[in-house]
CSV table of C-alpha atoms in Angstrom, one decimal:
chain,number,residue,atom,x,y,z
A,19,MET,CA,-4.7,-7.7,-26.4
A,20,GLN,CA,-3.7,-4.1,-25.6
A,21,THR,CA,-0.9,-3.2,-23.2
A,22,ILE,CA,-1.2,-0.5,-20.6
A,23,ASN,CA,2.2,0.5,-19.3
A,24,ILE,CA,1.5,2.6,-16.2
A,25,ALA,CA,4.9,4.3,-16.1
A,26,ARG,CA,4.9,5.0,-19.8
A,27,ASP,CA,1.3,5.8,-20.5
A,28,TYR,CA,0.2,7.4,-17.2
A,29,THR,CA,2.8,8.4,-14.7
A,30,ARG,CA,6.1,7.2,-13.1
A,31,TYR,CA,4.8,8.5,-9.8
A,32,PRO,CA,1.4,7.0,-9.1
A,33,GLY,CA,-0.2,8.3,-5.9
A,34,GLY,CA,-3.5,9.4,-4.3
A,35,ARG,CA,-7.0,8.2,-4.9
A,36,TYR,CA,-9.0,11.2,-6.3
A,37,PRO,CA,-8.4,13.8,-9.0
A,38,GLU,CA,-7.9,16.5,-6.4
A,39,ASP,CA,-5.0,14.3,-5.0
A,40,GLY,CA,-2.8,15.1,-8.0
A,41,ALA,CA,-1.8,14.0,-11.5
A,42,GLY,CA,-1.0,10.4,-10.7
A,43,ASN,CA,-4.3,9.5,-8.9
A,44,GLY,CA,-6.1,6.2,-9.0
A,45,THR,CA,-9.5,7.5,-10.1
A,46,THR,CA,-8.3,9.2,-13.3
A,47,PHE,CA,-6.2,6.1,-14.1
A,48,ARG,CA,-9.2,3.8,-13.7
A,49,GLU,CA,-11.5,6.0,-15.8
A,50,LYS,CA,-9.0,6.7,-18.5
A,51,PHE,CA,-7.4,3.4,-18.9
A,52,LEU,CA,-9.1,0.5,-17.1
A,53,LEU,CA,-12.8,1.3,-17.6
A,54,PRO,CA,-12.7,1.4,-21.4
A,55,VAL,CA,-11.2,-2.1,-21.4
A,56,LEU,CA,-14.1,-3.5,-19.4
A,57,LYS,CA,-16.7,-1.6,-21.4
A,58,GLN,CA,-15.3,-3.1,-24.6
A,59,GLY,CA,-15.2,-6.6,-23.1
A,60,ASP,CA,-11.5,-6.6,-23.9
A,61,VAL,CA,-8.5,-8.0,-22.1
A,62,ALA,CA,-5.5,-5.8,-21.3
A,63,GLU,CA,-2.0,-6.4,-20.1
A,64,ILE,CA,-1.0,-4.0,-17.3
A,65,VAL,CA,2.7,-3.4,-17.0
A,66,LEU,CA,3.6,-2.4,-13.5
A,67,ASP,CA,7.4,-2.1,-14.1
A,68,GLY,CA,9.0,1.3,-14.4
A,69,ALA,CA,7.1,3.2,-11.8
A,70,ALA,CA,8.7,4.5,-8.6
A,71,GLY,CA,6.6,2.3,-6.4
A,72,TYR,CA,2.9,2.1,-5.8
A,73,PRO,CA,1.0,3.3,-2.7
A,74,SER,CA,-1.8,0.9,-1.7
A,75,SER,CA,-4.3,3.7,-1.9
A,76,PHE,CA,-3.6,4.2,-5.6
A,77,LEU,CA,-3.9,0.4,-6.4
A,78,ASP,CA,-7.0,0.1,-4.4
A,79,GLU,CA,-8.7,3.0,-5.9
A,80,ALA,CA,-7.7,2.1,-9.5
A,81,PHE,CA,-8.6,-1.6,-9.5
A,82,ALA,CA,-10.9,-2.3,-6.5
A,83,GLY,CA,-12.7,0.9,-7.5
A,84,LEU,CA,-14.0,-1.0,-10.6
A,85,VAL,CA,-15.9,-3.2,-8.2
A,86,ARG,CA,-16.8,-0.5,-5.6
A,87,ASP,CA,-17.8,2.3,-7.9
A,88,GLU,CA,-18.3,0.9,-11.4
A,89,GLY,CA,-20.4,-2.2,-10.6
A,90,TYR,CA,-18.2,-4.9,-12.0
A,91,THR,CA,-17.7,-8.2,-10.2
A,92,PRO,CA,-14.2,-9.2,-8.9
A,93,GLU,CA,-14.1,-12.0,-11.5
A,94,GLN,CA,-14.9,-9.6,-14.4
A,95,VAL,CA,-12.1,-7.3,-13.3
A,96,LEU,CA,-9.5,-10.1,-12.7
A,97,ASN,CA,-10.4,-11.8,-16.0
A,98,SER,CA,-9.9,-8.6,-17.9
A,99,PHE,CA,-6.4,-7.8,-16.8
A,100,ARG,CA,-3.1,-9.6,-16.9
A,101,PHE,CA,-0.4,-8.1,-14.8
A,102,VAL,CA,3.3,-7.9,-15.7
A,103,ALA,CA,5.8,-7.2,-12.9
A,104,THR,CA,9.4,-8.3,-13.6
A,105,GLN,CA,11.2,-5.6,-11.7
A,106,PRO,CA,12.6,-6.7,-8.4
A,107,GLY,CA,10.2,-6.1,-5.5
A,108,PHE,CA,7.2,-5.5,-7.9
A,109,ARG,CA,5.8,-9.0,-8.1
A,110,ARG,CA,4.0,-8.6,-4.8
A,111,PHE,CA,1.9,-5.8,-6.3
A,112,ILE,CA,0.0,-8.4,-8.3
A,113,GLY,CA,-1.1,-10.2,-5.2
A,114,LEU,CA,-2.0,-6.9,-3.6
A,115,VAL,CA,-4.2,-5.8,-6.5
A,116,GLU,CA,-5.9,-9.2,-6.6
A,117,GLU,CA,-6.6,-9.0,-2.8
A,118,PHE,CA,-8.1,-5.5,-3.1
A,119,VAL,CA,-10.3,-6.6,-6.0
A,120,ARG,CA,-11.5,-9.8,-4.3
A,121,THR,CA,-12.3,-8.1,-1.0
A,122,ALA,CA,-14.0,-5.0,-2.6
A,123,LYS,CA,-17.7,-4.6,-2.1
A,124,PRO,CA,-19.9,-2.5,-4.4
A,125,GLU,CA,-20.1,1.1,-3.1
A,126,SER,CA,-18.1,0.5,0.1
A,127,LYS,CA,-15.5,3.3,-0.1
A,128,GLY,CA,-11.9,3.1,1.0
A,129,GLY,CA,-11.2,-0.6,1.2
A,130,ALA,CA,-7.5,-0.5,2.0
B,8,MET,CA,64.8,-52.5,-12.1
B,9,ASP,CA,65.1,-51.9,-8.4
B,10,TRP,CA,64.5,-48.2,-8.9
B,11,VAL,CA,60.9,-49.0,-10.1
B,12,GLY,CA,60.1,-50.6,-6.8
B,13,GLY,CA,61.2,-47.4,-5.0
B,14,VAL,CA,59.8,-44.8,-7.4
B,15,VAL,CA,56.3,-46.1,-7.8
B,16,PRO,CA,55.4,-46.1,-4.2
B,17,ALA,CA,57.0,-42.7,-3.8
B,18,ALA,CA,55.0,-41.4,-6.8
B,19,VAL,CA,51.8,-42.9,-5.4
B,20,GLY,CA,52.5,-41.4,-2.0
B,21,ALA,CA,53.2,-38.0,-3.5
B,22,GLY,CA,50.1,-38.2,-5.7
B,23,SER,CA,47.8,-39.1,-2.8
B,24,ALA,CA,49.4,-36.3,-0.7
B,25,LEU,CA,48.6,-33.9,-3.5
B,26,LEU,CA,45.1,-35.2,-3.9
B,27,THR,CA,44.5,-34.9,-0.2
B,28,GLN,CA,45.8,-31.3,-0.2
B,29,PHE,CA,43.6,-30.5,-3.2
B,30,GLY,CA,40.6,-32.1,-1.5
B,31,GLU,CA,41.2,-30.1,1.7
B,32,ARG,CA,41.5,-26.9,-0.3
B,33,LEU,CA,38.3,-27.7,-2.1
B,34,VAL,CA,36.4,-28.4,1.1
B,35,GLY,CA,37.9,-25.3,2.7
B,36,ARG,CA,36.9,-23.1,-0.2
B,37,PHE,CA,33.4,-24.6,-0.1
B,38,PHE,CA,33.0,-23.8,3.6
B,39,GLU,CA,34.5,-20.3,3.2
B,40,ARG,CA,32.1,-19.5,0.4
B,41,ARG,CA,29.2,-20.8,2.5
B,42,ALA,CA,30.3,-18.7,5.5
B,43,ARG,CA,30.6,-15.6,3.3
B,44,GLN,CA,27.1,-16.3,1.9
B,45,GLU,CA,25.7,-16.6,5.4
B,46,GLN,CA,27.4,-13.3,6.4
B,47,LEU,CA,25.9,-11.5,3.4
B,48,ARG,CA,22.4,-13.0,4.2
B,49,ASP,CA,22.7,-11.8,7.8
B,50,ALA,CA,23.8,-8.3,6.6
B,51,ASP,CA,20.8,-8.2,4.3
B,52,LEU,CA,18.5,-9.3,7.1
B,53,ILE,CA,19.8,-6.4,9.3
B,54,GLU,CA,19.3,-4.0,6.4
B,55,LEU,CA,15.8,-5.3,5.9
B,56,GLU,CA,14.9,-4.9,9.5
B,57,LYS,CA,16.3,-1.4,9.5
B,58,ALA,CA,14.3,-0.4,6.5
B,59,ILE,CA,11.1,-1.9,8.0
B,60,PHE,CA,11.5,0.2,11.1
B,61,GLU,CA,12.4,3.3,9.2
B,62,VAL,CA,9.2,3.0,7.2
B,63,ARG,CA,7.3,2.3,10.5
B,64,ASP,CA,8.8,5.5,12.0
B,65,LEU,CA,7.8,7.6,8.9
B,66,ALA,CA,4.3,6.1,8.8
B,67,THR,CA,3.6,6.7,12.5
B,68,SER,CA,4.7,10.3,12.1
B,69,TYR,CA,2.4,10.7,9.0
B,70,TRP,CA,-0.9,9.3,10.1
B,71,PRO,CA,-1.6,11.2,13.4
B,72,PHE,CA,-1.7,14.5,11.5
B,73,PRO,CA,-4.2,15.8,8.9
B,74,SER,CA,-3.4,16.8,5.3
B,75,GLY,CA,-0.9,15.4,2.9
B,76,ASN,CA,2.9,15.6,3.2
B,77,PRO,CA,4.5,14.8,-0.2
B,78,MET,CA,8.0,14.5,1.3
B,79,LEU,CA,6.9,11.9,3.8
B,80,GLU,CA,4.7,10.1,1.3
B,81,GLY,CA,7.6,9.9,-1.1
B,82,ALA,CA,10.0,8.6,1.6
B,83,ILE,CA,7.5,5.9,2.7
B,84,VAL,CA,6.7,4.6,-0.8
B,85,GLY,CA,10.4,4.8,-1.8
B,86,ARG,CA,11.7,2.9,1.2
B,87,MET,CA,8.8,0.4,1.0
B,88,THR,CA,9.9,-0.3,-2.6
B,89,PHE,CA,13.5,-0.7,-1.5
B,90,LEU,CA,12.6,-3.2,1.3
B,91,SER,CA,10.5,-5.2,-1.0
B,92,GLU,CA,13.4,-5.4,-3.5
B,93,LEU,CA,15.7,-6.5,-0.6
B,94,ALA,CA,13.3,-9.2,0.6
B,95,GLU,CA,13.0,-10.6,-2.9
B,96,GLU,CA,16.8,-10.7,-3.3
B,97,LEU,CA,17.3,-12.4,0.1
B,98,PHE,CA,14.7,-15.0,-0.3
B,99,ALA,CA,14.9,-15.5,-4.1
B,100,SER,CA,16.1,-19.1,-3.6
B,101,LYS,CA,13.1,-20.2,-1.6
B,102,SER,CA,9.8,-19.3,-3.3
B,103,GLU,CA,7.6,-20.4,-0.5
B,104,LEU,CA,9.4,-18.2,2.0
B,105,LEU,CA,9.4,-15.3,-0.4
B,106,TRP,CA,5.6,-15.7,-1.0
B,107,ASN,CA,4.8,-15.6,2.7
B,108,LEU,CA,7.1,-12.6,3.2
B,109,GLN,CA,5.4,-10.8,0.3
B,110,VAL,CA,2.0,-11.3,1.9
B,111,ALA,CA,3.4,-9.8,5.1
B,112,ILE,CA,5.0,-6.9,3.2
B,113,ASN,CA,1.6,-6.3,1.5
B,114,ALA,CA,-0.1,-6.1,4.9
B,115,PHE,CA,2.5,-3.7,6.1
B,116,ASP,CA,2.2,-1.7,2.9
B,117,THR,CA,-1.5,-1.5,3.2
B,118,ALA,CA,-1.2,-0.3,6.8
B,119,CYS,CA,1.3,2.4,5.8
B,120,THR,CA,0.0,3.6,2.4
B,121,GLY,CA,-3.7,2.6,2.4
B,122,GLY,CA,-6.7,4.7,3.4
B,123,GLU,CA,-6.4,8.3,2.3
B,124,PHE,CA,-2.7,8.1,1.8
B,125,GLY,CA,-1.6,10.8,-0.6
B,126,SER,CA,-4.7,12.9,-0.3
B,127,PRO,CA,-3.9,16.5,0.6
B,128,GLY,CA,-7.3,17.0,2.3
B,129,ARG,CA,-7.2,13.8,4.4
B,130,ALA,CA,-8.2,13.8,8.0
B,131,ALA,CA,-5.8,12.6,10.8
B,132,ASP,CA,-6.0,8.8,11.2
B,133,PRO,CA,-3.9,8.1,14.4
B,134,GLY,CA,-5.6,4.7,14.8
B,135,ARG,CA,-3.7,3.5,11.8
B,136,CYS,CA,-0.5,3.7,13.7
B,137,ARG,CA,-1.5,0.5,15.5
B,138,ASP,CA,-1.8,-1.4,12.3
B,139,VAL,CA,1.5,0.0,11.2
B,140,GLU,CA,3.2,-1.2,14.4
B,141,ILE,CA,1.6,-4.6,14.4
B,142,THR,CA,2.3,-5.4,10.7
B,143,ALA,CA,5.9,-4.0,11.1
B,144,TYR,CA,6.7,-6.3,14.0
B,145,ARG,CA,5.0,-9.3,12.3
B,146,LEU,CA,7.1,-8.7,9.2
B,147,VAL,CA,10.4,-8.5,11.1
B,148,ARG,CA,9.6,-11.6,13.0
B,149,LEU,CA,8.7,-13.5,9.8
B,150,ALA,CA,11.8,-12.2,8.1
B,151,LYS,CA,14.0,-13.6,11.0
B,152,GLU,CA,12.2,-16.9,11.1
B,153,SER,CA,12.5,-17.2,7.3
B,154,ARG,CA,16.2,-16.4,7.3
B,155,ARG,CA,16.8,-19.3,9.6
B,156,LYS,CA,15.2,-21.6,7.0
B,157,LEU,CA,17.5,-20.5,4.2
């Protein structure tokens, strides 16, 4: 199982949805890190610790975007990623991501 | 051996007096510690409420206007992270209370930092201020209610 540490491998300052929103956007993270895992039928551990917080728009775009824009089912997405959040205050992000993924509908933009 | 008859009761008396004193001190210390813990919890609750309303103020000054504002966005996400840490610290001993509070924090977070948050080209979304206010007050109310259950 591969490990994707968002702060180490992508950015300490995640934010924004689209590439034009800046370097830490959710779309680029999804396409560069999450999509390959699903395409390979792999399972990855996502480490949330270490970043300076997560705006909901980033989390929604990165994870729920896999359902909305890439055609995967919420079950496929949730079964492909294990979340690690040990930093104080970060555990709740796991529930937030799961909620975004579960409520996402294919091609319905801007869930959160 | 008359002295034995005098010393033994005296020793027993002194011993029980000492024990009583020790017991009183122990009980006193327990209540002192408990009161101090309650004071710290109350102080944390006040700080949590303050942080929630600060985020509310920032978010309601962000959404009515178009385009991004990196300074406001940073302040909102940073303070949201802080209040989340504070809530986890305050309710760490009661997982059920913490879980309910995290759900309410997530609703508040989604209202404040969802939508097109962080997009420099976003349109004004003043309607979102209602969600921010509603979820902020719900969160404060739940935090106060949960504090009473600690």
